[in-house]
Amino acid sequence: MSELGLPLVVDSSKTQGMLGLVHHQITLELQQASKTDAILVQTVILFNLIILAVNAAVASGSTGIGLYIALFLIMTIAINYLSLSALRDNRDSRLKLLGGLLDLYRDTGVDKYYDSSVIQNYSDRYSHFQKIIACLAGIAIVVPLLIAISFDE
């Protein structure tokens, strides 16, 4: 026993049990991250489409709506910026978790059953999500402005 009352030699059955617990915890975190990302992406896409419709309708309406559109455009920029930041952070967390999982697999000799290119695929998927959100945000911002400009002339 060490000074802290811990065994100096680790029992291999306990090690295997701990590896199982670590694996379980990592996979739970990955599942939760996937659910969170799906909800985030769906919500932001829906938000952008609603804002696009509302701003386009308002912009084609009466005069004196500049402040209204400006507020909604600022809100659109803020929400999309936060969403893109959250996706970037989630991507980084997922890559760290997958890296840890791959290290665990390497340490236990089962890494040949896990294709490490999956990690790059996740990174690419996040990049695509970010591009989709950025494009929709751009459309939600530009289209109402163009409509408002065309009705002012």
Tab-separated table of C-alpha atoms in Angstrom:
chain	number	residue	atom	x	y	z
A	1	MET	CA	0.000	0.000	0.000
A	2	SER	CA	1.104	3.531	-0.747
A	3	GLU	CA	0.987	6.379	1.741
A	4	LEU	CA	-2.493	7.208	0.477
A	5	GLY	CA	-3.741	3.672	1.082
A	6	LEU	CA	-3.763	2.805	-2.628
A	7	PRO	CA	-2.388	-0.510	-3.842
A	8	LEU	CA	1.052	-0.296	-5.430
A	9	VAL	CA	0.259	-3.008	-7.954
A	10	VAL	CA	-2.855	-2.590	-10.060
A	11	ASP	CA	-5.036	-5.650	-10.340
A	12	SER	CA	-5.587	-6.382	-14.051
A	13	SER	CA	-9.268	-7.169	-13.502
A	14	LYS	CA	-9.718	-3.748	-11.929
A	15	THR	CA	-7.831	-2.179	-14.843
A	16	GLN	CA	-10.118	-3.890	-17.325
A	17	GLY	CA	-13.116	-2.703	-15.328
A	18	MET	CA	-11.801	0.866	-15.333
A	19	LEU	CA	-11.128	0.705	-19.075
A	20	GLY	CA	-14.715	-0.402	-19.564
A	21	LEU	CA	-15.953	2.499	-17.450
A	22	VAL	CA	-13.771	4.984	-19.350
A	23	HIS	CA	-14.989	3.575	-22.674
A	24	HIS	CA	-18.599	3.798	-21.510
A	25	GLN	CA	-18.158	7.406	-20.319
A	26	ILE	CA	-16.518	8.495	-23.585
A	27	THR	CA	-19.216	6.875	-25.712
A	28	LEU	CA	-21.948	8.469	-23.562
A	29	GLU	CA	-20.342	11.883	-24.030
A	30	LEU	CA	-20.076	11.297	-27.785
A	31	GLN	CA	-23.762	10.320	-27.955
A	32	GLN	CA	-24.775	13.395	-25.974
A	33	ALA	CA	-22.638	15.614	-28.203
A	34	SER	CA	-24.325	14.152	-31.300
A	35	LYS	CA	-27.781	14.856	-29.906
A	36	THR	CA	-26.809	18.383	-28.915
A	37	ASP	CA	-25.311	19.091	-32.327
A	38	ALA	CA	-28.370	17.761	-34.137
A	39	ILE	CA	-30.685	19.951	-32.076
A	40	LEU	CA	-28.421	22.975	-32.526
A	41	VAL	CA	-28.155	22.607	-36.302
A	42	GLN	CA	-31.883	21.983	-36.766
A	43	THR	CA	-32.817	24.917	-34.545
A	44	VAL	CA	-30.464	27.352	-36.262
A	45	ILE	CA	-31.610	26.290	-39.720
A	46	LEU	CA	-35.244	26.719	-38.694
A	47	PHE	CA	-34.434	30.082	-37.076
A	48	ASN	CA	-32.716	31.336	-40.234
A	49	LEU	CA	-35.601	30.269	-42.445
A	50	ILE	CA	-38.160	31.942	-40.167
A	51	ILE	CA	-36.098	35.135	-39.948
A	52	LEU	CA	-35.700	35.119	-43.721
A	53	ALA	CA	-39.465	34.833	-44.223
A	54	VAL	CA	-40.338	37.442	-41.603
A	55	ASN	CA	-37.734	39.964	-42.741
A	56	ALA	CA	-38.602	39.458	-46.397
A	57	ALA	CA	-42.294	40.020	-45.651
A	58	VAL	CA	-41.579	43.107	-43.567
A	59	ALA	CA	-39.092	44.495	-46.080
A	60	SER	CA	-41.635	44.266	-48.883
A	61	GLY	CA	-44.262	46.005	-46.765
A	62	SER	CA	-44.572	49.575	-45.643
A	63	THR	CA	-41.902	52.195	-45.189
A	64	GLY	CA	-40.249	53.016	-41.875
A	65	ILE	CA	-39.301	49.461	-41.031
A	66	GLY	CA	-35.540	50.033	-41.016
A	67	LEU	CA	-35.164	49.744	-37.250
A	68	TYR	CA	-37.188	46.543	-37.167
A	69	ILE	CA	-35.096	44.920	-39.876
A	70	ALA	CA	-31.864	46.187	-38.299
A	71	LEU	CA	-32.771	44.599	-34.947
A	72	PHE	CA	-33.633	41.287	-36.555
A	73	LEU	CA	-30.459	41.344	-38.643
A	74	ILE	CA	-28.331	41.999	-35.564
A	75	MET	CA	-30.124	39.179	-33.759
A	76	THR	CA	-29.545	36.900	-36.758
A	77	ILE	CA	-25.838	37.701	-36.822
A	78	ALA	CA	-25.503	37.158	-33.059
A	79	ILE	CA	-27.360	33.841	-32.982
A	80	ASN	CA	-25.513	32.490	-35.993
A	81	TYR	CA	-22.156	33.588	-34.589
A	82	LEU	CA	-22.911	31.833	-31.299
A	83	SER	CA	-24.129	28.737	-33.134
A	84	LEU	CA	-21.013	28.561	-35.293
A	85	SER	CA	-18.847	29.014	-32.193
A	86	ALA	CA	-20.735	26.253	-30.386
A	87	LEU	CA	-20.307	23.914	-33.351
A	88	ARG	CA	-16.583	24.671	-33.468
A	89	ASP	CA	-16.238	23.966	-29.742
A	90	ASN	CA	-18.304	20.777	-30.050
A	91	ARG	CA	-16.140	19.641	-32.958
A	92	ASP	CA	-13.009	20.171	-30.884
A	93	SER	CA	-14.514	18.257	-27.947
A	94	ARG	CA	-15.618	15.393	-30.193
A	95	LEU	CA	-12.157	15.148	-31.759
A	96	LYS	CA	-10.564	15.017	-28.301
A	97	LEU	CA	-13.007	12.338	-27.148
A	98	LEU	CA	-12.456	10.285	-30.293
A	99	GLY	CA	-8.708	10.706	-29.909
A	100	GLY	CA	-8.963	9.394	-26.353
A	101	LEU	CA	-11.101	6.512	-27.521
A	102	LEU	CA	-8.575	5.673	-30.228
A	103	ASP	CA	-5.756	5.803	-27.634
A	104	LEU	CA	-7.772	3.457	-25.426
A	105	TYR	CA	-8.222	1.092	-28.366
A	106	ARG	CA	-4.506	1.256	-29.185
A	107	ASP	CA	-3.533	0.567	-25.570
A	108	THR	CA	-5.786	-2.482	-25.438
A	109	GLY	CA	-4.805	-3.743	-28.902
A	110	VAL	CA	-8.211	-3.394	-30.542
A	111	ASP	CA	-7.451	-0.317	-32.630
A	112	LYS	CA	-7.434	-2.389	-35.817
A	113	TYR	CA	-11.229	-2.602	-35.513
A	114	TYR	CA	-11.673	1.179	-35.532
A	115	ASP	CA	-10.927	3.094	-38.703
A	116	SER	CA	-9.172	6.260	-37.591
A	117	SER	CA	-10.327	8.088	-40.740
A	118	VAL	CA	-13.698	8.384	-38.980
A	119	ILE	CA	-12.155	11.197	-36.941
A	120	GLN	CA	-11.521	13.219	-40.111
A	121	ASN	CA	-15.045	12.447	-41.325
A	122	TYR	CA	-16.474	13.989	-38.142
A	123	SER	CA	-14.327	17.065	-38.635
A	124	ASP	CA	-15.516	17.354	-42.239
A	125	ARG	CA	-19.143	16.951	-41.163
A	126	TYR	CA	-18.823	19.811	-38.691
A	127	SER	CA	-17.250	21.935	-41.398
A	128	HIS	CA	-20.211	21.224	-43.688
A	129	PHE	CA	-22.696	22.089	-40.924
A	130	GLN	CA	-20.887	25.374	-40.340
A	131	LYS	CA	-20.941	26.225	-44.055
A	132	ILE	CA	-24.664	25.456	-44.309
A	133	ILE	CA	-25.444	27.660	-41.318
A	134	ALA	CA	-23.223	30.467	-42.624
A	135	CYS	CA	-24.904	30.341	-46.055
A	136	LEU	CA	-28.392	30.401	-44.559
A	137	ALA	CA	-27.392	33.265	-42.278
A	138	GLY	CA	-26.063	35.176	-45.275
A	139	ILE	CA	-29.285	34.589	-47.166
A	140	ALA	CA	-31.387	35.577	-44.128
A	141	ILE	CA	-29.427	38.840	-43.957
A	142	VAL	CA	-28.971	39.746	-47.626
A	143	VAL	CA	-32.384	38.898	-49.093
A	144	PRO	CA	-34.418	41.214	-46.818
A	145	LEU	CA	-31.896	44.007	-47.402
A	146	LEU	CA	-32.206	43.588	-51.157
A	147	ILE	CA	-35.996	43.542	-50.914
A	148	ALA	CA	-36.000	46.684	-48.739
A	149	ILE	CA	-33.651	48.463	-51.144
A	150	SER	CA	-35.730	47.493	-54.172
A	151	PHE	CA	-38.970	48.733	-52.535
A	152	ASP	CA	-37.341	52.035	-51.479
A	153	GLU	CA	-36.511	52.924	-55.066
